[in-house]
Every structure is written in C-alpha cells, then in structure tokens.
PDB file of C-alpha atoms in Angstrom:
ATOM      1  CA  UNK A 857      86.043  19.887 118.557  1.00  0.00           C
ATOM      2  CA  UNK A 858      86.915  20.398 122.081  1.00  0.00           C
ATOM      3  CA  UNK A 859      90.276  22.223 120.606  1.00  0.00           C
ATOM      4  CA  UNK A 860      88.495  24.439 118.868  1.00  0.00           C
ATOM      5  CA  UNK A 861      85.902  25.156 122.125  1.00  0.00           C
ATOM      6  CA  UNK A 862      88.664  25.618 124.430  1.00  0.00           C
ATOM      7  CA  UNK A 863      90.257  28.294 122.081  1.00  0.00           C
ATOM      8  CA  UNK A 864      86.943  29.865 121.660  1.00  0.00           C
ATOM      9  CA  UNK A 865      86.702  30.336 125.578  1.00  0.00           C
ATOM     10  CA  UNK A 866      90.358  31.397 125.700  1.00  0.00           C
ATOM     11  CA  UNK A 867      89.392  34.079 123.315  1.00  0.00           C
ATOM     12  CA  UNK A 868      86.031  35.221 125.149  1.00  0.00           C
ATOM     13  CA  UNK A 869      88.320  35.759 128.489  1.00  0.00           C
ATOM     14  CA  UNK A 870      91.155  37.519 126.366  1.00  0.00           C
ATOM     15  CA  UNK A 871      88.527  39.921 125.073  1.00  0.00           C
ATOM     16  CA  UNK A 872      87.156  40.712 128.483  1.00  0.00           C
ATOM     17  CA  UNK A 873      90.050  41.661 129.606  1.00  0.00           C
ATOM     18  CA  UNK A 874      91.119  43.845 127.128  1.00  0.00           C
ATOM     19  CA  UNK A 875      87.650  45.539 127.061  1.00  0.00           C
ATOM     20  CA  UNK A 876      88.018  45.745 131.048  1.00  0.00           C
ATOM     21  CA  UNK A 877      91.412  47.106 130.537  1.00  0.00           C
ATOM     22  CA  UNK A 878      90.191  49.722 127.829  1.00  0.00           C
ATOM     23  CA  UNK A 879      87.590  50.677 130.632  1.00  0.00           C
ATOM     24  CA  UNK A 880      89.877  50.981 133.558  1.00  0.00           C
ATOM     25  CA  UNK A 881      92.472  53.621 131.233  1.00  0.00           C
ATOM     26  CA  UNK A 882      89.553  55.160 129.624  1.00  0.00           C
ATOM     27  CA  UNK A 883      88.127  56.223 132.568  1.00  0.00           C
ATOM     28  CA  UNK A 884      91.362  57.568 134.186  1.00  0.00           C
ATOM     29  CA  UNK A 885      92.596  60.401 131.656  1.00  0.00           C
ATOM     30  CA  UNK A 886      92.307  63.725 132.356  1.00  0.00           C
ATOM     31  CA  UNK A 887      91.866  62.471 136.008  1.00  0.00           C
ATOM     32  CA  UNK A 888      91.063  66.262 137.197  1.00  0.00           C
ATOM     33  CA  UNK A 889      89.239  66.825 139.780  1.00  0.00           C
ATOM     34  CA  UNK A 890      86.108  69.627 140.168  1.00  0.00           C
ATOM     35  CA  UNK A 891      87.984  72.523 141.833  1.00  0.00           C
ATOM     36  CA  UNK A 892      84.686  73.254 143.903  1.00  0.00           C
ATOM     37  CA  UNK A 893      84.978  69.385 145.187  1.00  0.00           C
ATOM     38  CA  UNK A 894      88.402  70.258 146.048  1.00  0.00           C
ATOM     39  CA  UNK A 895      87.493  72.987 147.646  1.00  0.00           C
ATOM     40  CA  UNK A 896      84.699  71.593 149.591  1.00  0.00           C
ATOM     41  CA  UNK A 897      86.379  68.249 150.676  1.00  0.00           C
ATOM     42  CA  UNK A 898      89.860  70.618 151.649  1.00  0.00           C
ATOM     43  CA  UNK A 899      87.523  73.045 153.339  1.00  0.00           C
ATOM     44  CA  UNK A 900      88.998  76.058 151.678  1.00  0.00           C
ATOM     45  CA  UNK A 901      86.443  79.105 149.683  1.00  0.00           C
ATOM     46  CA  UNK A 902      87.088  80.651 145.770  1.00  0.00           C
ATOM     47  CA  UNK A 903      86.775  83.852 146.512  1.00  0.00           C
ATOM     48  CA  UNK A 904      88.351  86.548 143.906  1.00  0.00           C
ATOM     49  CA  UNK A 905      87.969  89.374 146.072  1.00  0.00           C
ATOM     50  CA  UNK A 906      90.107  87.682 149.094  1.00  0.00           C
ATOM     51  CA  UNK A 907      93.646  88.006 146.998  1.00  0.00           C
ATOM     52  CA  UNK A 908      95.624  87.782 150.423  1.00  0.00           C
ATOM     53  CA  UNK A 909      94.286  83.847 150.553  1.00  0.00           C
ATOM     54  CA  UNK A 910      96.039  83.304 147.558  1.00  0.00           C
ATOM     55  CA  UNK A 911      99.235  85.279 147.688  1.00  0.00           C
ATOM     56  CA  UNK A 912      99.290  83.199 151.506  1.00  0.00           C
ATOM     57  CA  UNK A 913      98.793  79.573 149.850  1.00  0.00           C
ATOM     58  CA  UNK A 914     101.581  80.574 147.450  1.00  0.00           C
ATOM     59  CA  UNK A 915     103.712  81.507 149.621  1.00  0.00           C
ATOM     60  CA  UNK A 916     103.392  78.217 151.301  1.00  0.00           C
ATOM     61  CA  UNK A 917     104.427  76.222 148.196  1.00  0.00           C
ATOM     62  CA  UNK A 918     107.600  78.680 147.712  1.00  0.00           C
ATOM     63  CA  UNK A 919     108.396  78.255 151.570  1.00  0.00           C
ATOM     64  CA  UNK A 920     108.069  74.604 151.857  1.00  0.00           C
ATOM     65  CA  UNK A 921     109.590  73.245 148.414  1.00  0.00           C
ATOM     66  CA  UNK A 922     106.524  71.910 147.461  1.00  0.00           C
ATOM     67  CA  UNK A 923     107.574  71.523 143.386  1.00  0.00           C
ATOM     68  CA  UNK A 924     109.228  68.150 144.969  1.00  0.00           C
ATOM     69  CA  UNK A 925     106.673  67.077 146.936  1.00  0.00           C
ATOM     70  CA  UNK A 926     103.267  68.348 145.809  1.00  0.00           C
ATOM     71  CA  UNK A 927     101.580  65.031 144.454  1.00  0.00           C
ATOM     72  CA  UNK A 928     102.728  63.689 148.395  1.00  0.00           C
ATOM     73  CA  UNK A 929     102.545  66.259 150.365  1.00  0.00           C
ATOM     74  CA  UNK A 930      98.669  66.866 151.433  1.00  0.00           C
ATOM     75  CA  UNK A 931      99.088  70.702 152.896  1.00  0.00           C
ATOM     76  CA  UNK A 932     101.145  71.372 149.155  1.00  0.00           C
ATOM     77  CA  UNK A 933      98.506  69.712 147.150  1.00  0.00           C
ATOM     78  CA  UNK A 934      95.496  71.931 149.394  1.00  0.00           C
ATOM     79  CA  UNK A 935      97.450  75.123 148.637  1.00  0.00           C
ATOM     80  CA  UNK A 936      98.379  74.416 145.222  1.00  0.00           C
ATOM     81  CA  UNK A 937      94.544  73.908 144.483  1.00  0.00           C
ATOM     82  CA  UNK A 938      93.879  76.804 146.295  1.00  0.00           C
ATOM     83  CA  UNK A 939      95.965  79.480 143.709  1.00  0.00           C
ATOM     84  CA  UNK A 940      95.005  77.212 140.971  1.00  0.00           C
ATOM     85  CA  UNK A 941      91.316  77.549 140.989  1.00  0.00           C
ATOM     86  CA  UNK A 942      91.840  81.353 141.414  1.00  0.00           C
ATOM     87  CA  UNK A 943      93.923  81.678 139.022  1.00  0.00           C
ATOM     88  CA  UNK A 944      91.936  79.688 136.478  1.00  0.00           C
ATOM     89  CA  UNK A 945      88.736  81.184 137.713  1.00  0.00           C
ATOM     90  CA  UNK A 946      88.811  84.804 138.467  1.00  0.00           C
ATOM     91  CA  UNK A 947      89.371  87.595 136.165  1.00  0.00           C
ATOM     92  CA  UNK A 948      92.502  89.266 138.356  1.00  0.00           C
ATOM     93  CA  UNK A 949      94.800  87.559 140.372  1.00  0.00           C
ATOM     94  CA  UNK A 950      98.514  88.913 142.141  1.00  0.00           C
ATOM     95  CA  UNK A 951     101.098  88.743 139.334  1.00  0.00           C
ATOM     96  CA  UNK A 952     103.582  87.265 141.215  1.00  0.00           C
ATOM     97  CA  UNK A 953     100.918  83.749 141.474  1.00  0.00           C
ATOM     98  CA  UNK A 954      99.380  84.273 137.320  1.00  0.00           C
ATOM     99  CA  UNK A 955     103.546  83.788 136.573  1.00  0.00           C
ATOM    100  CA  UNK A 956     104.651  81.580 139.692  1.00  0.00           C
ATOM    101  CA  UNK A 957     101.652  79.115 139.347  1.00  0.00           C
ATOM    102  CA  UNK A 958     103.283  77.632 136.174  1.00  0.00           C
ATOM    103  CA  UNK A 959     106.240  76.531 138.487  1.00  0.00           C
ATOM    104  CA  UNK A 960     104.019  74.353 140.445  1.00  0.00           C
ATOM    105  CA  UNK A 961     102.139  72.813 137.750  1.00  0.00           C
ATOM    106  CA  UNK A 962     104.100  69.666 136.821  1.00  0.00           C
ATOM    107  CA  UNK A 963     104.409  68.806 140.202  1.00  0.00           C
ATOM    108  CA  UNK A 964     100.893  69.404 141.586  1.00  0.00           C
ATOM    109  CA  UNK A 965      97.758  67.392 140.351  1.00  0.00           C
ATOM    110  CA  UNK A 966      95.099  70.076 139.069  1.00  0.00           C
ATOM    111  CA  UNK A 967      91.483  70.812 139.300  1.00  0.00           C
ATOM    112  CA  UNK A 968      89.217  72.117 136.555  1.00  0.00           C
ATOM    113  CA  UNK A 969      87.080  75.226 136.611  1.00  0.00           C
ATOM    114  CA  UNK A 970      85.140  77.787 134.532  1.00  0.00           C
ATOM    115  CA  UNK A 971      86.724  81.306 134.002  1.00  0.00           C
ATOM    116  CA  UNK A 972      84.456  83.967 135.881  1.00  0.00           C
ATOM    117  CA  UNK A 973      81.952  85.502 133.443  1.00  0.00           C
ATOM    118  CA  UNK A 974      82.177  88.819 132.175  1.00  0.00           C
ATOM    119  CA  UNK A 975      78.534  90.209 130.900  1.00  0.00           C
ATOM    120  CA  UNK A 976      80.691  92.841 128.659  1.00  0.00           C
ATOM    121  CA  UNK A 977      82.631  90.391 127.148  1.00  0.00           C
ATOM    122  CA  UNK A 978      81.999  87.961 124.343  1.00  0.00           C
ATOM    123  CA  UNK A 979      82.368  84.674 123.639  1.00  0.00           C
ATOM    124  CA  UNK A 980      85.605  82.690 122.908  1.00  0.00           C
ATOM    125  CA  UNK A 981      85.678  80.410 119.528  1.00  0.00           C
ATOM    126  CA  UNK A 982      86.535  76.656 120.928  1.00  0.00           C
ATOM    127  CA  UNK A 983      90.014  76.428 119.394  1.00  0.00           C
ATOM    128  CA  UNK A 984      90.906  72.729 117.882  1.00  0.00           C
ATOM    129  CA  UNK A 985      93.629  71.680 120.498  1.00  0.00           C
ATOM    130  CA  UNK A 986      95.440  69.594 119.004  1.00  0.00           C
ATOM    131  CA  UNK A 987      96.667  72.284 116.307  1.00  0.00           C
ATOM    132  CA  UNK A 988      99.034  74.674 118.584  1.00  0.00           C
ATOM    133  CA  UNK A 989     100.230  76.687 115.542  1.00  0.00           C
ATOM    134  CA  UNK A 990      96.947  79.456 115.925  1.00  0.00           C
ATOM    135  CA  UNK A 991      98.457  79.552 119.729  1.00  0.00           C
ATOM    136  CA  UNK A 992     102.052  79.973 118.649  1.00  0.00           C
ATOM    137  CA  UNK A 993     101.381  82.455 116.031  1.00  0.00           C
ATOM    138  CA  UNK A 994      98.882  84.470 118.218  1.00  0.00           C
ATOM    139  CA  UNK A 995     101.292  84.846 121.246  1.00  0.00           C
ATOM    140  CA  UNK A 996     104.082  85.615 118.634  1.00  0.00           C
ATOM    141  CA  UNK A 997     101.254  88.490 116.988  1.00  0.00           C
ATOM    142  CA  UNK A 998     100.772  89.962 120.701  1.00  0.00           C
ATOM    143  CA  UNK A 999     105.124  89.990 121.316  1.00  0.00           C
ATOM    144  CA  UNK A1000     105.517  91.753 117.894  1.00  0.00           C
ATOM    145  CA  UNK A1001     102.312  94.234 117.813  1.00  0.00           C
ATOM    146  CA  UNK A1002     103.825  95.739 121.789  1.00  0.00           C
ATOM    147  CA  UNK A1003     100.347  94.677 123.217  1.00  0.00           C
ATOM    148  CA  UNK A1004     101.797  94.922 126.936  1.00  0.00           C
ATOM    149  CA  UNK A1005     101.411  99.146 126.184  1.00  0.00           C
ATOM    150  CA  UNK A1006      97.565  98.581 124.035  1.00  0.00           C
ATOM    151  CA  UNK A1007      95.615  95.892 123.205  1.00  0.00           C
ATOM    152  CA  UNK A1008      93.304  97.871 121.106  1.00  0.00           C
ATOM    153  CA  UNK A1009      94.422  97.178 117.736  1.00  0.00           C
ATOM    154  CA  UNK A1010      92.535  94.593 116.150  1.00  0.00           C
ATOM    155  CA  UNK A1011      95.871  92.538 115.649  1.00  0.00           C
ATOM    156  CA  UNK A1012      96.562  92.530 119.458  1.00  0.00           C
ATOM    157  CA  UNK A1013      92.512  92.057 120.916  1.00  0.00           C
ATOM    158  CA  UNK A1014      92.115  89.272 118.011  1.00  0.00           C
ATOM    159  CA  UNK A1015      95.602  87.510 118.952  1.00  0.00           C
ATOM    160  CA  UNK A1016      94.849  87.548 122.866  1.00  0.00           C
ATOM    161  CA  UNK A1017      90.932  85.887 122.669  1.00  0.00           C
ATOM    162  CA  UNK A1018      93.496  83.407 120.349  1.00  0.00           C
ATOM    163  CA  UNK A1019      95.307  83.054 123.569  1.00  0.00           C
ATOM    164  CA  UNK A1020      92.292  83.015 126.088  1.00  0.00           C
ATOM    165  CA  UNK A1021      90.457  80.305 124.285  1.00  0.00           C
ATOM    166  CA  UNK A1022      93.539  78.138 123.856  1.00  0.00           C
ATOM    167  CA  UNK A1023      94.850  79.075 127.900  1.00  0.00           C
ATOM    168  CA  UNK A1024      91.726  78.116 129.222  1.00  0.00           C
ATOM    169  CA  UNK A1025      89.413  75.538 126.677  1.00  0.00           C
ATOM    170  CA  UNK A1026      92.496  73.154 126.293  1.00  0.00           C
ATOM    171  CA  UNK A1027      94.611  70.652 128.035  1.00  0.00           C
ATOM    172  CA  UNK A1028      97.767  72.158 129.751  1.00  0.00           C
ATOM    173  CA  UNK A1029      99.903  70.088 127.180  1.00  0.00           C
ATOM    174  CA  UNK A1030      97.915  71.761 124.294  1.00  0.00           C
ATOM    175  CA  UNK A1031     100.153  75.139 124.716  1.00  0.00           C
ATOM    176  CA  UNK A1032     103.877  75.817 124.859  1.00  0.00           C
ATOM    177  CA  UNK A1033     105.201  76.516 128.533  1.00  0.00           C
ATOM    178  CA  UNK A1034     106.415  80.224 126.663  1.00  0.00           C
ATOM    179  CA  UNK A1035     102.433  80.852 125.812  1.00  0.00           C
ATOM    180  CA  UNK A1036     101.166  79.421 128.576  1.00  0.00           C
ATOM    181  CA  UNK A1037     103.353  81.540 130.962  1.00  0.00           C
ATOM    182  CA  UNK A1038     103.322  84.542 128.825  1.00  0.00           C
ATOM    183  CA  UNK A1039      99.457  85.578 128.483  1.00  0.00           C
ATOM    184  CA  UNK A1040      99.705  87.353 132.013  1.00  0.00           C
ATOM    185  CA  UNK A1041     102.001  89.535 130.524  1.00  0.00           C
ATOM    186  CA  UNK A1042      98.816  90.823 128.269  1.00  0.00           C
ATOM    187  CA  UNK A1043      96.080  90.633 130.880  1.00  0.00           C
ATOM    188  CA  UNK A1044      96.504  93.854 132.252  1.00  0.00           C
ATOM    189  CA  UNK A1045      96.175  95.317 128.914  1.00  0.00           C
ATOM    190  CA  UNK A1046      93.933  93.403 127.331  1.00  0.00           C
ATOM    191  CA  UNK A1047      91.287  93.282 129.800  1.00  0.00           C
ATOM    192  CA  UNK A1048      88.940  95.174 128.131  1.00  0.00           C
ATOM    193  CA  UNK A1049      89.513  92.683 124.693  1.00  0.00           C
ATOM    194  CA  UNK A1050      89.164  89.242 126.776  1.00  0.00           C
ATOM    195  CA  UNK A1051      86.430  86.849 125.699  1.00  0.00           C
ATOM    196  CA  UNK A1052      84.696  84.387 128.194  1.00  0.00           C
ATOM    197  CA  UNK A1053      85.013  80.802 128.403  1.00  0.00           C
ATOM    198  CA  UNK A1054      81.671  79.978 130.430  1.00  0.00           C
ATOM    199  CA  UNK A1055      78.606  80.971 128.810  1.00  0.00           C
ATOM    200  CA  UNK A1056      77.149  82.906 131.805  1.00  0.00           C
ATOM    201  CA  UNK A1057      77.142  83.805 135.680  1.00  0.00           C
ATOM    202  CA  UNK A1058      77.825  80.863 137.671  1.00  0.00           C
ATOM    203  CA  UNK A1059      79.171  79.738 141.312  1.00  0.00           C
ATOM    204  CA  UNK A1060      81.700  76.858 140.997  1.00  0.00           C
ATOM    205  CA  UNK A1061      79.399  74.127 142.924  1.00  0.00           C
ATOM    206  CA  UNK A1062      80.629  70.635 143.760  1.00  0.00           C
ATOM    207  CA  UNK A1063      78.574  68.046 141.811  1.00  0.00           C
ATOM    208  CA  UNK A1064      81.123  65.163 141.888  1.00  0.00           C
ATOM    209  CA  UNK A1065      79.429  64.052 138.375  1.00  0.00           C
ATOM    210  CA  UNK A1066      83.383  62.581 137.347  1.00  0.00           C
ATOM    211  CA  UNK A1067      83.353  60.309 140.161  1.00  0.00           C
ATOM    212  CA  UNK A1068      80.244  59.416 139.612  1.00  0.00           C
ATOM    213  CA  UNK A1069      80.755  58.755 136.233  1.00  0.00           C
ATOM    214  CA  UNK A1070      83.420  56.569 136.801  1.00  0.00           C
ATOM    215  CA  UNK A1071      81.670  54.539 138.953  1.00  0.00           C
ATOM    216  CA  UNK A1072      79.323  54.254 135.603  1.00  0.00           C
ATOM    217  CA  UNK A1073      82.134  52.893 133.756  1.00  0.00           C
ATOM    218  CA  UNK A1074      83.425  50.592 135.994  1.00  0.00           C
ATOM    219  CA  UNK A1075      80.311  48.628 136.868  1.00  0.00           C
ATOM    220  CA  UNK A1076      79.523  48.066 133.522  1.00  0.00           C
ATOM    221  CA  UNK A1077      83.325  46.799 132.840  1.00  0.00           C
ATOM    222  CA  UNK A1078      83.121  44.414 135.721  1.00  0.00           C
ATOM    223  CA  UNK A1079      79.293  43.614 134.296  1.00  0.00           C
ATOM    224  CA  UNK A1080      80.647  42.943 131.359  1.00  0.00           C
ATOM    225  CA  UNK A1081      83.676  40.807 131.928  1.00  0.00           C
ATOM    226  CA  UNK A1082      82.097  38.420 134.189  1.00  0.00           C
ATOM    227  CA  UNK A1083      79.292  37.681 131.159  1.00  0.00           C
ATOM    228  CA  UNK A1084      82.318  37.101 129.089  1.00  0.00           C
ATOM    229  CA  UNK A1085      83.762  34.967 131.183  1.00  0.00           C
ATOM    230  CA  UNK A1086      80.655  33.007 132.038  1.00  0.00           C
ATOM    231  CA  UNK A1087      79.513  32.621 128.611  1.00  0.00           C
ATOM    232  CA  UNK A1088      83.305  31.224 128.061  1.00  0.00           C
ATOM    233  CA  UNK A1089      82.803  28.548 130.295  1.00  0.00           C
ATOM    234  CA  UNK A1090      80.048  27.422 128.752  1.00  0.00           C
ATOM    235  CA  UNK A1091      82.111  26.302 125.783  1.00  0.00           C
ATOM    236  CA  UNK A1092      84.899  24.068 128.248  1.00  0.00           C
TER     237      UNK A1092
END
C-alpha cells in the first residue's frame, strides 16, 4: 500500500512539473514586445513623417556592425526597433531601410505593430500562415505580370493584398526571405491597390497587456504546482 502511495505522489509532482514547464514555454513564444512599449521605455517617437530618424538609426546599425551584436548590444537593439516599427507601421518608408531592414532581422529581437490605416483602402483577408504556397505563388504572379511598371491589373492588385496580408498578419518565418524582401519592390506601384491590416485609425499606445499576461500565466503555474505538490504529500 505504501508502494503504491509513494508512486502516486511521485506522479502528482511529475505532473506539476510538466504542467509548470508547459506554462513557462507557453508563455515565452512569440516573445515580441509592443513596439509603442519599446518605444516608450527606449524614449524614442513613431513618427512617419520624420524619415531622417529612421534613415539615422539605420545608419547606426550599418556603421556599428550591429547584425553581430544586436540581441547584446543595447544602442543596436534601440535603433533596430526604431526602423522596425516604421517600417512595419507606416505606409512609406526610405527604400534603402524597407530592403536593408531584412539584414538586421535575424540578429535583432522585434516588436509588433499595426500597419497605419488607410480610410481608401480595404481590408486584407487573414491568410492561413502556415500554408506559404498563396505567398509563393502571389509574389511569383507580381514578378511575371511586370507589376514594378502597374499594379492595376487585377492579377497584380489581387497578388500584392496576397502579399500584404501574408507580410504583415504572419510570423516572419511564415514567408520566404525572397517574398519577404521583395514586396518593397511593388509598394511604390501598388500603393493605390494595398489593403489594411488594422481595422481603423489608431496611435500605437503602450499597454504592456503581454507582460501582464504573463504574469497571469505564471502565477497560476506556480499556484498550481505547489497544490500538486501538497496534495502529493498527503499520500507519503
């Protein structure tokens, strides 16, 4: 009997720690950060009218090899959040940082933000992520129909909002580097044929509802375990 109790307990603490475990990793992926928390706590503005702020900040990360050193370097990380959330956010950015960006973003932990909202535009469609064939075969519709001269065919507008929703709605990994890189070949002409990914005018505030959250999770996990764990002794 007191065989059987004892491996009853043992069990009771094995599944509180895997449960604690599951927590812990659960609560850790896609570990971005609010790009208006970034920019609040590293005391820099989004602004998508002040362009020479962001061609300056990228500059720094070509300057001071920051593609090494990004994830240690604190004046690398502030920059690289600093073209990111532009570049993520607002509708125009210098085409030098919409290509260069992509160089930086392996290296660089990133922040998440709504695209700027454009009242003439419509909605995206939320693409499925984890299918990147639509993506693949939209950016390869946009290189064959020459939609760098005119987007106005409805082969080139419908293949770019393709792009859009994919670029923006899904996880870096989601998209080829070639796709992910290549849409800012088609801004330009495709501007008029975009689609928006927010549903309506906003300013990026910081409402640190991720942190909070995972204080949420973790409580309960360490709740949890130590009822585990004190219900297993009860069996020794």
């Amino acid at each position: 009997m007191y065989n059987k109790q004892y491996m009853q307990a043992i069990g009771l603490v094995a599944l509180a720690i895997v449960l604690m475990a599951a927590c812990v990793s659960g609560s850790g992926d896609h570990d971005h950060t609010s790009c208006a928390c970034a920019a609040k706590e590293m005391s820099f503005t989004i602004n998508c009218t002040a362009e020479g702020d962001v061609t300056t900040a990228f500059n720094y990360l070509q300057a001071n090899s920051c593609a090494s050193k990004c994830e240690s370097d604190h004046a690398c990380e502030r920059n690289f959040f600093i073209i990111q959330s532009h570049h993520d956010h607002c509708l125009t950015i210098p085409d030098a940082v919409a290509k260069g960006i992509h160089n930086y973003e392996a290296a660089c932990h990133s922040c998440t933000i709504k695209r700027q909202y454009s009242a003439s535009l419509p909605a995206c469609t939320q693409p499925t992520c984890s299918m990147k064939a639509p993506a693949t075969d939209a950016f390869a519709a946009l290189q064959a129909n020459n939609c760098t001269t005119s987007c106005a065919s409805t082969a080139c507008s419908s293949a770019f909002k393709t792009i859009r929703a994919y670029h923006d709605m899904c996880d870096e990994d989601d998209l080829a580097q070639s796709v992910e890189e290549g849409i800012h070949d088609f801004e330009d002409a495709c501007a008029a044929y975009d689609c928006n990914t927010s549903s309506g005018p906003f300013v990026p505030t910081c409402e640190s509802t991720t942190s909070a959250a995972a204080a949420s999770v973790a409580s309960v996990a360490h709740v949890g375990f130590a009822a585990l764990v004190a219900l297993a002794v009860t069996f020794l």
